[in-house]
PDB file of C-alpha atoms in Angstrom:
ATOM      1  CA  MET A   1      -5.757 -14.204-158.015  1.00  0.00           C
ATOM      2  CA  ALA A   2      -3.214 -16.394-156.222  1.00  0.00           C
ATOM      3  CA  GLY A   3      -1.245 -16.955-159.428  1.00  0.00           C
ATOM      4  CA  LYS A   4      -0.811 -13.210-159.883  1.00  0.00           C
ATOM      5  CA  THR A   5       0.479 -12.672-156.341  1.00  0.00           C
ATOM      6  CA  LEU A   6       4.150 -12.867-155.399  1.00  0.00           C
ATOM      7  CA  ILE A   7       5.362 -12.952-151.792  1.00  0.00           C
ATOM      8  CA  PHE A   8       8.933 -12.120-150.874  1.00  0.00           C
ATOM      9  CA  THR A   9      11.256 -11.568-147.967  1.00  0.00           C
ATOM     10  CA  VAL A  10      14.760 -10.111-147.679  1.00  0.00           C
ATOM     11  CA  CYS A  11      17.523 -11.725-145.641  1.00  0.00           C
ATOM     12  CA  THR A  12      21.181 -12.673-145.421  1.00  0.00           C
ATOM     13  CA  ALA A  13      22.557 -16.207-145.719  1.00  0.00           C
ATOM     14  CA  GLU A  14      22.784 -16.287-141.914  1.00  0.00           C
ATOM     15  CA  HIS A  15      19.045 -15.578-141.649  1.00  0.00           C
ATOM     16  CA  TYR A  16      18.020 -18.031-144.351  1.00  0.00           C
ATOM     17  CA  PRO A  17      16.508 -20.474-141.757  1.00  0.00           C
ATOM     18  CA  PHE A  18      13.934 -17.804-140.901  1.00  0.00           C
ATOM     19  CA  ALA A  19      12.936 -17.601-144.565  1.00  0.00           C
ATOM     20  CA  GLN A  20      12.583 -21.386-144.665  1.00  0.00           C
ATOM     21  CA  ALA A  21      10.206 -21.332-141.678  1.00  0.00           C
ATOM     22  CA  LEU A  22       8.220 -18.481-143.269  1.00  0.00           C
ATOM     23  CA  ALA A  23       7.915 -20.500-146.490  1.00  0.00           C
ATOM     24  CA  ASP A  24       6.489 -23.444-144.525  1.00  0.00           C
ATOM     25  CA  SER A  25       3.672 -21.225-143.235  1.00  0.00           C
ATOM     26  CA  LEU A  26       2.645 -19.833-146.641  1.00  0.00           C
ATOM     27  CA  PRO A  27       0.007 -21.323-148.970  1.00  0.00           C
ATOM     28  CA  LYS A  28       1.820 -23.584-151.414  1.00  0.00           C
ATOM     29  CA  GLU A  29      -0.003 -22.184-154.440  1.00  0.00           C
ATOM     30  CA  LEU A  30       1.576 -18.752-153.950  1.00  0.00           C
ATOM     31  CA  THR A  31       4.903 -17.781-155.498  1.00  0.00           C
ATOM     32  CA  PHE A  32       7.559 -17.084-152.876  1.00  0.00           C
ATOM     33  CA  LYS A  33      10.953 -15.471-153.484  1.00  0.00           C
ATOM     34  CA  VAL A  34      13.855 -14.746-151.152  1.00  0.00           C
ATOM     35  CA  GLY A  35      15.746 -11.528-151.754  1.00  0.00           C
ATOM     36  CA  MET A  36      19.301 -12.283-150.661  1.00  0.00           C
ATOM     37  CA  VAL A  37      21.748  -9.620-149.504  1.00  0.00           C
ATOM     38  CA  GLY A  38      25.362 -10.807-149.518  1.00  0.00           C
ATOM     39  CA  GLU A  39      26.387 -14.418-149.949  1.00  0.00           C
ATOM     40  CA  VAL A  40      23.730 -16.838-151.160  1.00  0.00           C
ATOM     41  CA  ALA A  41      22.607 -19.612-148.824  1.00  0.00           C
ATOM     42  CA  ALA A  42      22.268 -23.170-150.048  1.00  0.00           C
ATOM     43  CA  GLY A  43      18.675 -24.367-150.071  1.00  0.00           C
ATOM     44  CA  GLU A  44      15.600 -25.145-152.113  1.00  0.00           C
ATOM     45  CA  LEU A  45      13.920 -21.718-151.999  1.00  0.00           C
ATOM     46  CA  ASP A  46      13.894 -19.432-155.035  1.00  0.00           C
ATOM     47  CA  VAL A  47      16.608 -16.875-154.306  1.00  0.00           C
ATOM     48  CA  VAL A  48      17.251 -13.556-156.086  1.00  0.00           C
ATOM     49  CA  GLN A  49      20.447 -11.670-155.265  1.00  0.00           C
ATOM     50  CA  PHE A  50      20.294  -7.956-154.505  1.00  0.00           C
ATOM     51  CA  ARG A  51      23.515  -7.377-156.461  1.00  0.00           C
ATOM     52  CA  GLU A  52      21.857  -8.750-159.610  1.00  0.00           C
ATOM     53  CA  LEU A  53      18.892  -6.352-159.664  1.00  0.00           C
ATOM     54  CA  PRO A  54      18.993  -3.858-162.573  1.00  0.00           C
ATOM     55  CA  PHE A  55      19.500  -0.680-160.529  1.00  0.00           C
ATOM     56  CA  GLU A  56      22.695   1.344-160.925  1.00  0.00           C
ATOM     57  CA  VAL A  57      22.823   2.589-157.336  1.00  0.00           C
ATOM     58  CA  ILE A  58      23.102  -0.865-155.733  1.00  0.00           C
ATOM     59  CA  PRO A  59      26.952  -1.082-155.753  1.00  0.00           C
ATOM     60  CA  GLU A  60      27.099   2.299-153.986  1.00  0.00           C
ATOM     61  CA  MET A  61      24.623   1.085-151.389  1.00  0.00           C
ATOM     62  CA  HIS A  62      26.793  -1.933-150.619  1.00  0.00           C
ATOM     63  CA  GLN A  63      29.687   0.422-149.916  1.00  0.00           C
ATOM     64  CA  ARG A  64      27.580   2.863-147.896  1.00  0.00           C
ATOM     65  CA  TYR A  65      25.553   0.728-145.481  1.00  0.00           C
ATOM     66  CA  ASP A  66      26.059  -1.815-142.748  1.00  0.00           C
ATOM     67  CA  LYS A  67      24.078  -5.041-143.057  1.00  0.00           C
ATOM     68  CA  PRO A  68      20.891  -4.023-141.153  1.00  0.00           C
ATOM     69  CA  ALA A  69      20.597  -0.794-143.160  1.00  0.00           C
ATOM     70  CA  LEU A  70      21.251  -2.574-146.461  1.00  0.00           C
ATOM     71  CA  LEU A  71      18.594  -5.200-145.721  1.00  0.00           C
ATOM     72  CA  ALA A  72      16.079  -2.453-144.975  1.00  0.00           C
ATOM     73  CA  ALA A  73      17.011  -0.350-147.987  1.00  0.00           C
ATOM     74  CA  ALA A  74      16.715  -3.317-150.362  1.00  0.00           C
ATOM     75  CA  LYS A  75      12.964  -3.829-149.832  1.00  0.00           C
ATOM     76  CA  PRO A  76      11.493  -1.331-152.335  1.00  0.00           C
ATOM     77  CA  PHE A  77      14.091  -2.345-154.934  1.00  0.00           C
ATOM     78  CA  PHE A  78      12.979  -5.980-154.731  1.00  0.00           C
ATOM     79  CA  ALA A  79       9.293  -4.983-154.608  1.00  0.00           C
ATOM     80  CA  ARG A  80       9.578  -2.878-157.760  1.00  0.00           C
ATOM     81  CA  TYR A  81      11.608  -5.550-159.552  1.00  0.00           C
ATOM     82  CA  PHE A  82       9.076  -8.283-158.758  1.00  0.00           C
ATOM     83  CA  LEU A  83       6.078  -6.095-159.559  1.00  0.00           C
ATOM     84  CA  GLN A  84       7.502  -5.402-163.010  1.00  0.00           C
ATOM     85  CA  GLN A  85       7.471  -9.122-163.872  1.00  0.00           C
ATOM     86  CA  ASN A  86       4.931 -10.302-166.452  1.00  0.00           C
ATOM     87  CA  GLY A  87       1.828 -11.833-164.895  1.00  0.00           C
ATOM     88  CA  ILE A  88       2.479 -10.408-161.411  1.00  0.00           C
ATOM     89  CA  GLU A  89      -0.204  -7.978-160.212  1.00  0.00           C
ATOM     90  CA  ASN A  90       0.386  -7.951-156.434  1.00  0.00           C
ATOM     91  CA  VAL A  91       3.519  -8.169-154.316  1.00  0.00           C
ATOM     92  CA  ILE A  92       3.517  -8.815-150.551  1.00  0.00           C
ATOM     93  CA  TYR A  93       6.513  -8.431-148.247  1.00  0.00           C
ATOM     94  CA  PHE A  94       7.032 -10.206-144.903  1.00  0.00           C
ATOM     95  CA  ASP A  95      10.057 -10.010-142.621  1.00  0.00           C
ATOM     96  CA  PRO A  96      11.795 -13.422-142.633  1.00  0.00           C
ATOM     97  CA  THR A  97      11.040 -13.735-138.901  1.00  0.00           C
ATOM     98  CA  THR A  98       7.292 -13.743-139.630  1.00  0.00           C
ATOM     99  CA  PHE A  99       5.062 -16.805-139.399  1.00  0.00           C
ATOM    100  CA  ILE A 100       1.543 -17.077-140.845  1.00  0.00           C
ATOM    101  CA  PHE A 101      -1.022 -18.624-138.485  1.00  0.00           C
ATOM    102  CA  GLY A 102      -4.341 -17.911-140.217  1.00  0.00           C
ATOM    103  CA  GLY A 103      -5.982 -17.987-143.610  1.00  0.00           C
ATOM    104  CA  PHE A 104      -4.561 -15.871-146.411  1.00  0.00           C
ATOM    105  CA  ASP A 105      -7.805 -14.686-148.033  1.00  0.00           C
ATOM    106  CA  ASP A 106      -8.000 -11.427-146.098  1.00  0.00           C
ATOM    107  CA  ILE A 107      -4.434 -10.479-147.087  1.00  0.00           C
ATOM    108  CA  LEU A 108      -5.119 -11.289-150.734  1.00  0.00           C
ATOM    109  CA  GLN A 109      -8.351  -9.287-150.669  1.00  0.00           C
ATOM    110  CA  LYS A 110      -6.636  -6.195-149.279  1.00  0.00           C
ATOM    111  CA  SER A 111      -3.654  -6.489-151.607  1.00  0.00           C
ATOM    112  CA  THR A 112      -5.899  -6.642-154.684  1.00  0.00           C
ATOM    113  CA  THR A 113      -8.187  -3.796-153.564  1.00  0.00           C
ATOM    114  CA  TYR A 114      -5.619  -1.187-152.533  1.00  0.00           C
ATOM    115  CA  ASP A 115      -2.415   0.002-154.173  1.00  0.00           C
ATOM    116  CA  ILE A 116      -0.535   0.144-150.865  1.00  0.00           C
ATOM    117  CA  VAL A 117      -1.375  -1.735-147.654  1.00  0.00           C
ATOM    118  CA  LEU A 118       0.391  -0.998-144.358  1.00  0.00           C
ATOM    119  CA  THR A 119      -0.217  -1.901-140.711  1.00  0.00           C
ATOM    120  CA  PRO A 120       0.128   0.550-137.816  1.00  0.00           C
ATOM    121  CA  ARG A 121       2.647  -0.363-135.144  1.00  0.00           C
ATOM    122  CA  LEU A 122      -0.020   0.213-132.499  1.00  0.00           C
ATOM    123  CA  THR A 123      -3.785   0.797-132.626  1.00  0.00           C
ATOM    124  CA  ARG A 124      -4.726   2.490-129.362  1.00  0.00           C
ATOM    125  CA  LYS A 125      -3.493   5.311-127.148  1.00  0.00           C
ATOM    126  CA  PHE A 126      -1.358   4.476-124.130  1.00  0.00           C
ATOM    127  CA  GLY A 127       1.092   6.119-121.768  1.00  0.00           C
ATOM    128  CA  LYS A 128       4.182   3.956-121.498  1.00  0.00           C
ATOM    129  CA  SER A 129       5.056   0.292-121.907  1.00  0.00           C
ATOM    130  CA  THR A 130       8.221  -1.727-121.456  1.00  0.00           C
ATOM    131  CA  TYR A 131       8.779  -1.399-125.204  1.00  0.00           C
ATOM    132  CA  GLY A 132       8.595   2.403-125.122  1.00  0.00           C
ATOM    133  CA  ASP A 133       6.279   5.384-124.787  1.00  0.00           C
ATOM    134  CA  GLU A 134       4.124   7.214-127.332  1.00  0.00           C
ATOM    135  CA  LYS A 135       6.923   9.638-128.176  1.00  0.00           C
ATOM    136  CA  MET A 136       9.206   6.747-129.068  1.00  0.00           C
ATOM    137  CA  PHE A 137       6.741   5.626-131.738  1.00  0.00           C
ATOM    138  CA  LEU A 138       6.640   9.163-133.133  1.00  0.00           C
ATOM    139  CA  ASN A 139      10.431   9.090-133.407  1.00  0.00           C
ATOM    140  CA  THR A 140      10.719   5.623-134.944  1.00  0.00           C
ATOM    141  CA  GLY A 141       7.688   5.413-137.255  1.00  0.00           C
ATOM    142  CA  MET A 142       3.938   4.866-137.079  1.00  0.00           C
ATOM    143  CA  TYR A 143       3.731   2.077-139.681  1.00  0.00           C
ATOM    144  CA  ASP A 144       5.600  -1.207-139.427  1.00  0.00           C
ATOM    145  CA  ASN A 145       8.282  -2.100-141.957  1.00  0.00           C
ATOM    146  CA  GLY A 146       7.908  -5.842-141.338  1.00  0.00           C
ATOM    147  CA  PHE A 147       4.973  -6.083-143.730  1.00  0.00           C
ATOM    148  CA  PHE A 148       3.578  -4.249-146.738  1.00  0.00           C
ATOM    149  CA  ALA A 149       1.555  -5.123-149.828  1.00  0.00           C
ATOM    150  CA  VAL A 150       1.488  -3.300-153.166  1.00  0.00           C
ATOM    151  CA  ARG A 151      -0.657  -3.621-156.292  1.00  0.00           C
ATOM    152  CA  LYS A 152       0.541  -2.899-159.825  1.00  0.00           C
ATOM    153  CA  SER A 153      -0.455   0.678-160.718  1.00  0.00           C
ATOM    154  CA  GLN A 154       1.124   3.980-161.672  1.00  0.00           C
ATOM    155  CA  ASN A 155       0.521   5.187-158.118  1.00  0.00           C
ATOM    156  CA  THR A 156       2.361   2.177-156.684  1.00  0.00           C
ATOM    157  CA  PHE A 157       5.376   2.542-158.958  1.00  0.00           C
ATOM    158  CA  HIS A 158       5.495   6.217-158.015  1.00  0.00           C
ATOM    159  CA  PHE A 159       5.588   5.180-154.340  1.00  0.00           C
ATOM    160  CA  LEU A 160       8.274   2.527-154.823  1.00  0.00           C
ATOM    161  CA  GLU A 161      10.497   4.852-156.877  1.00  0.00           C
ATOM    162  CA  TRP A 162      10.080   7.578-154.252  1.00  0.00           C
ATOM    163  CA  TRP A 163      10.975   5.108-151.453  1.00  0.00           C
ATOM    164  CA  GLN A 164      13.963   3.788-153.415  1.00  0.00           C
ATOM    165  CA  GLN A 165      15.360   7.282-153.933  1.00  0.00           C
ATOM    166  CA  ARG A 166      15.287   8.019-150.217  1.00  0.00           C
ATOM    167  CA  LEU A 167      16.694   4.685-149.141  1.00  0.00           C
ATOM    168  CA  THR A 168      19.576   4.968-151.591  1.00  0.00           C
ATOM    169  CA  ASP A 169      21.405   7.242-149.147  1.00  0.00           C
ATOM    170  CA  ARG A 170      19.023   7.843-146.198  1.00  0.00           C
ATOM    171  CA  ALA A 171      18.424   4.396-144.698  1.00  0.00           C
ATOM    172  CA  TYR A 172      20.675   4.812-141.683  1.00  0.00           C
ATOM    173  CA  LEU A 173      19.564   4.340-138.091  1.00  0.00           C
ATOM    174  CA  ASP A 174      19.930   7.983-137.081  1.00  0.00           C
ATOM    175  CA  LEU A 175      16.835   9.190-135.249  1.00  0.00           C
ATOM    176  CA  CYS A 176      18.298  12.623-134.530  1.00  0.00           C
ATOM    177  CA  ASN A 177      18.401  13.210-138.281  1.00  0.00           C
ATOM    178  CA  GLY A 178      14.997  11.674-139.002  1.00  0.00           C
ATOM    179  CA  MET A 179      16.107   8.237-140.206  1.00  0.00           C
ATOM    180  CA  ASN A 180      15.087   4.793-138.983  1.00  0.00           C
ATOM    181  CA  HIS A 181      16.167   2.540-141.846  1.00  0.00           C
ATOM    182  CA  ASP A 182      13.165   2.126-144.199  1.00  0.00           C
ATOM    183  CA  GLN A 183      10.433   2.514-141.575  1.00  0.00           C
ATOM    184  CA  LEU A 184      10.229   6.224-140.785  1.00  0.00           C
ATOM    185  CA  TRP A 185       9.662   7.104-144.453  1.00  0.00           C
ATOM    186  CA  LEU A 186       6.386   5.175-144.389  1.00  0.00           C
ATOM    187  CA  ASN A 187       4.836   8.012-142.339  1.00  0.00           C
ATOM    188  CA  TYR A 188       4.434   9.876-145.629  1.00  0.00           C
ATOM    189  CA  VAL A 189       2.367   7.209-147.397  1.00  0.00           C
ATOM    190  CA  PRO A 190      -1.141   8.402-146.343  1.00  0.00           C
ATOM    191  CA  ILE A 191      -0.178  11.975-147.296  1.00  0.00           C
ATOM    192  CA  LEU A 192       1.612  11.551-150.613  1.00  0.00           C
ATOM    193  CA  PHE A 193      -0.001   8.515-152.240  1.00  0.00           C
ATOM    194  CA  GLU A 194      -3.528   7.552-153.222  1.00  0.00           C
ATOM    195  CA  ASN A 195      -5.569   4.398-152.646  1.00  0.00           C
ATOM    196  CA  ASN A 196      -3.655   3.291-149.572  1.00  0.00           C
ATOM    197  CA  CYS A 197      -4.978   1.251-146.660  1.00  0.00           C
ATOM    198  CA  ILE A 198      -3.734   1.470-143.086  1.00  0.00           C
ATOM    199  CA  TYR A 199      -5.254  -1.771-141.839  1.00  0.00           C
ATOM    200  CA  LYS A 200      -5.846  -1.824-138.082  1.00  0.00           C
ATOM    201  CA  ASN A 201      -6.911  -5.447-137.608  1.00  0.00           C
ATOM    202  CA  ILE A 202      -5.198  -6.503-134.354  1.00  0.00           C
ATOM    203  CA  GLY A 203      -4.650 -10.025-135.680  1.00  0.00           C
ATOM    204  CA  TRP A 204      -2.270  -8.689-138.345  1.00  0.00           C
ATOM    205  CA  ASN A 205       1.447  -8.161-137.794  1.00  0.00           C
ATOM    206  CA  VAL A 206       1.533  -8.851-134.076  1.00  0.00           C
ATOM    207  CA  GLY A 207       4.978  -8.399-132.539  1.00  0.00           C
ATOM    208  CA  MET A 208       6.970  -6.934-129.693  1.00  0.00           C
ATOM    209  CA  GLN A 209       6.008  -3.386-130.682  1.00  0.00           C
ATOM    210  CA  ASN A 210       2.313  -3.975-129.938  1.00  0.00           C
ATOM    211  CA  LEU A 211       2.271  -6.717-127.282  1.00  0.00           C
ATOM    212  CA  HIS A 212       1.380  -4.068-124.699  1.00  0.00           C
ATOM    213  CA  GLU A 213      -2.085  -3.857-126.305  1.00  0.00           C
ATOM    214  CA  ARG A 214      -2.616  -7.444-127.448  1.00  0.00           C
ATOM    215  CA  VAL A 215      -3.152 -10.626-125.447  1.00  0.00           C
ATOM    216  CA  LEU A 216      -2.915 -14.002-127.180  1.00  0.00           C
ATOM    217  CA  THR A 217      -5.042 -16.985-126.247  1.00  0.00           C
ATOM    218  CA  PHE A 218      -5.127 -20.485-127.730  1.00  0.00           C
ATOM    219  CA  LYS A 219      -8.831 -21.152-128.171  1.00  0.00           C
ATOM    220  CA  ASP A 220     -10.720 -23.738-130.241  1.00  0.00           C
ATOM    221  CA  ASN A 221      -7.437 -24.988-131.704  1.00  0.00           C
ATOM    222  CA  LYS A 222      -6.329 -21.566-132.962  1.00  0.00           C
ATOM    223  CA  TRP A 223      -4.637 -18.438-131.640  1.00  0.00           C
ATOM    224  CA  VAL A 224      -6.881 -15.456-130.910  1.00  0.00           C
ATOM    225  CA  VAL A 225      -5.911 -11.848-130.151  1.00  0.00           C
ATOM    226  CA  ASN A 226      -7.778 -10.056-127.333  1.00  0.00           C
ATOM    227  CA  LEU A 227     -10.420 -12.804-127.485  1.00  0.00           C
ATOM    228  CA  SER A 228     -11.834 -11.148-130.596  1.00  0.00           C
ATOM    229  CA  GLU A 229      -9.677 -11.526-133.729  1.00  0.00           C
ATOM    230  CA  PRO A 230      -7.883 -14.617-135.050  1.00  0.00           C
ATOM    231  CA  LEU A 231      -4.103 -14.279-135.182  1.00  0.00           C
ATOM    232  CA  LEU A 232      -3.127 -13.993-138.842  1.00  0.00           C
ATOM    233  CA  PHE A 233       0.612 -13.395-138.682  1.00  0.00           C
ATOM    234  CA  PHE A 234       3.215 -12.745-135.988  1.00  0.00           C
ATOM    235  CA  ASN A 235       6.683 -11.203-136.400  1.00  0.00           C
ATOM    236  CA  PHE A 236       9.040 -12.813-133.878  1.00  0.00           C
ATOM    237  CA  LYS A 237      12.035 -10.588-134.668  1.00  0.00           C
ATOM    238  CA  GLU A 238      12.319  -8.644-131.402  1.00  0.00           C
ATOM    239  CA  CYS A 239      10.876 -11.507-129.354  1.00  0.00           C
ATOM    240  CA  LEU A 240      14.044 -13.536-129.940  1.00  0.00           C
ATOM    241  CA  GLU A 241      16.027 -11.474-127.429  1.00  0.00           C
ATOM    242  CA  GLU A 242      16.904 -13.207-124.165  1.00  0.00           C
ATOM    243  CA  GLY A 243      16.504 -10.212-121.854  1.00  0.00           C
ATOM    244  CA  THR A 244      14.369 -10.283-118.705  1.00  0.00           C
ATOM    245  CA  GLU A 245      12.114  -7.436-119.854  1.00  0.00           C
ATOM    246  CA  VAL A 246      11.448  -9.120-123.194  1.00  0.00           C
ATOM    247  CA  LYS A 247      10.566 -12.418-121.529  1.00  0.00           C
ATOM    248  CA  LYS A 248       8.183 -10.620-119.180  1.00  0.00           C
ATOM    249  CA  MET A 249       6.414  -8.848-122.046  1.00  0.00           C
ATOM    250  CA  ILE A 250       6.011 -12.142-123.881  1.00  0.00           C
ATOM    251  CA  LYS A 251       4.713 -13.891-120.770  1.00  0.00           C
ATOM    252  CA  ASP A 252       2.268 -11.094-119.901  1.00  0.00           C
ATOM    253  CA  SER A 253       0.844 -11.134-123.432  1.00  0.00           C
ATOM    254  CA  GLY A 254       0.314 -14.914-123.425  1.00  0.00           C
ATOM    255  CA  ALA A 255       2.809 -15.449-126.246  1.00  0.00           C
ATOM    256  CA  THR A 256       5.297 -17.715-124.432  1.00  0.00           C
ATOM    257  CA  LYS A 257       3.916 -20.928-125.939  1.00  0.00           C
ATOM    258  CA  LEU A 258       3.645 -19.282-129.352  1.00  0.00           C
ATOM    259  CA  LEU A 259       7.319 -18.293-129.264  1.00  0.00           C
ATOM    260  CA  SER A 260       8.398 -21.751-128.048  1.00  0.00           C
ATOM    261  CA  GLY A 261       6.540 -23.358-130.939  1.00  0.00           C
ATOM    262  CA  TYR A 262       8.240 -21.040-133.429  1.00  0.00           C
ATOM    263  CA  LYS A 263      11.687 -21.853-132.041  1.00  0.00           C
ATOM    264  CA  GLU A 264      10.920 -25.565-132.383  1.00  0.00           C
ATOM    265  CA  ARG A 265      10.068 -25.018-136.058  1.00  0.00           C
ATOM    266  CA  LEU A 266      13.382 -23.211-136.570  1.00  0.00           C
ATOM    267  CA  LYS A 267      15.261 -26.228-135.212  1.00  0.00           C
ATOM    268  CA  GLN A 268      14.395 -28.034-138.447  1.00  0.00           C
ATOM    269  CA  TYR A 269      16.759 -25.629-140.223  1.00  0.00           C
ATOM    270  CA  THR A 270      19.318 -24.401-137.692  1.00  0.00           C
ATOM    271  CA  ALA A 271      20.825 -25.601-134.428  1.00  0.00           C
ATOM    272  CA  VAL A 272      21.459 -22.047-133.241  1.00  0.00           C
ATOM    273  CA  ILE A 273      18.996 -19.197-133.777  1.00  0.00           C
ATOM    274  CA  PRO A 274      20.975 -16.380-135.432  1.00  0.00           C
ATOM    275  CA  PRO A 275      20.851 -12.874-133.925  1.00  0.00           C
ATOM    276  CA  VAL A 276      18.641 -10.322-135.665  1.00  0.00           C
ATOM    277  CA  PHE A 277      18.471  -6.535-135.576  1.00  0.00           C
ATOM    278  CA  SER A 278      16.206  -5.253-132.808  1.00  0.00           C
ATOM    279  CA  LEU A 279      15.053  -1.640-132.761  1.00  0.00           C
ATOM    280  CA  ARG A 280      14.112  -1.916-129.098  1.00  0.00           C
ATOM    281  CA  LYS A 281      17.558  -3.247-128.181  1.00  0.00           C
ATOM    282  CA  SER A 282      19.233  -0.430-130.131  1.00  0.00           C
ATOM    283  CA  LEU A 283      17.197   2.194-128.287  1.00  0.00           C
ATOM    284  CA  HIS A 284      17.465   0.574-124.846  1.00  0.00           C
ATOM    285  CA  SER A 285      21.031  -0.686-124.814  1.00  0.00           C
ATOM    286  CA  PRO A 286      22.155  -1.658-121.310  1.00  0.00           C
ATOM    287  CA  ASP A 287      24.579   0.703-119.562  1.00  0.00           C
ATOM    288  CA  SER A 288      28.090  -0.492-118.870  1.00  0.00           C
ATOM    289  CA  ALA A 289      29.058  -1.056-115.241  1.00  0.00           C
ATOM    290  CA  PHE A 290      31.073   2.176-115.303  1.00  0.00           C
ATOM    291  CA  ARG A 291      28.200   4.257-116.692  1.00  0.00           C
ATOM    292  CA  LYS A 292      25.768   2.735-114.216  1.00  0.00           C
ATOM    293  CA  GLY A 293      28.122   3.443-111.323  1.00  0.00           C
ATOM    294  CA  LEU A 294      28.625   7.016-112.469  1.00  0.00           C
ATOM    295  CA  LYS A 295      24.870   7.602-112.777  1.00  0.00           C
ATOM    296  CA  ASP A 296      24.277   6.151-109.307  1.00  0.00           C
ATOM    297  CA  THR A 297      27.001   8.390-107.829  1.00  0.00           C
ATOM    298  CA  LEU A 298      25.567  11.515-109.462  1.00  0.00           C
ATOM    299  CA  ARG A 299      22.077  10.587-108.288  1.00  0.00           C
ATOM    300  CA  THR A 300      23.396  10.232-104.710  1.00  0.00           C
ATOM    301  CA  ILE A 301      25.040  13.671-104.900  1.00  0.00           C
ATOM    302  CA  VAL A 302      21.849  15.280-106.177  1.00  0.00           C
ATOM    303  CA  ASP A 303      19.783  13.597-103.469  1.00  0.00           C
ATOM    304  CA  THR A 304      22.233  14.781-100.794  1.00  0.00           C
ATOM    305  CA  ILE A 305      22.051  18.373-102.013  1.00  0.00           C
ATOM    306  CA  THR A 306      18.277  18.228-102.227  1.00  0.00           C
ATOM    307  CA  TYR A 307      17.839  17.132 -98.616  1.00  0.00           C
ATOM    308  CA  PHE A 308      20.733  19.096 -97.055  1.00  0.00           C
ATOM    309  CA  PRO A 309      19.315  21.394 -94.298  1.00  0.00           C
ATOM    310  CA  ILE A 310      21.071  24.559 -95.564  1.00  0.00           C
ATOM    311  CA  TYR A 311      19.576  23.966 -99.011  1.00  0.00           C
ATOM    312  CA  HIS A 312      16.112  23.816 -97.466  1.00  0.00           C
ATOM    313  CA  LYS A 313      16.724  27.063 -95.571  1.00  0.00           C
ATOM    314  CA  ILE A 314      17.910  28.826 -98.718  1.00  0.00           C
ATOM    315  CA  SER A 315      15.038  27.459-100.819  1.00  0.00           C
ATOM    316  CA  LYS A 316      12.535  28.693 -98.269  1.00  0.00           C
TER     317      LYS A 316
END
């Protein structure tokens, strides 16, 4: 089974250290490939360039997209290319900022049983968290684009071709027009494609988007989520921000030590941790001093009108 499984990630040369750390966490008997967008980084990992894939639309995509959108749009192209290789029956994608902490048997079992395996970005109802509210998840996607697994089948190739077609020209970050890179399209998977699995195990694909519902504890020499499930893999992408709110979320979830350990691993490959795209940061960008001052002034005016005696007399 392991020999028929291929794992891949997609990154730029700048983010190559993340891919190196991910490779360290994977079982050595599994084939691992790095899909590279842009210049190729020097290193020992097996790299495949996006420009070299046999799809005619790729040059157009390079002209059309910025780097975050191109990285997102490249995923189904690499997945289809790898799945078409002789001897490969299952392909698994991880974001380069992911690290595997548990055994791999459960992932292999799911990837060989179902054509398409996804993880939900959250698993329980809630009102609002520092990351965002329930409506924000509706707008940005219910299934996480940092992980997916596919099995060789006609159904799977139909899915990958369908995803490719949409990401060829609709992989922008433009929520008002129904686009969030590659992620929002995944909402259609349970509707349009057969033999899919939305796996809700809380030890899978832990990250900033679901820390509001998951607490990590180091117990019996391993990390455990909500004192019930072993941590299998964690995506540190949005946890690498330096903001106060992010640090508080990480601290409250018990992930501070986990993040520190990951950063130490990265130091083997880079002196400075490169910046990565963060959906949360894009949606919650800090106001400039001018905008903040203007909002405060307008709020003061509204408050003054609200409590002005004449206003109260008129309203009554």
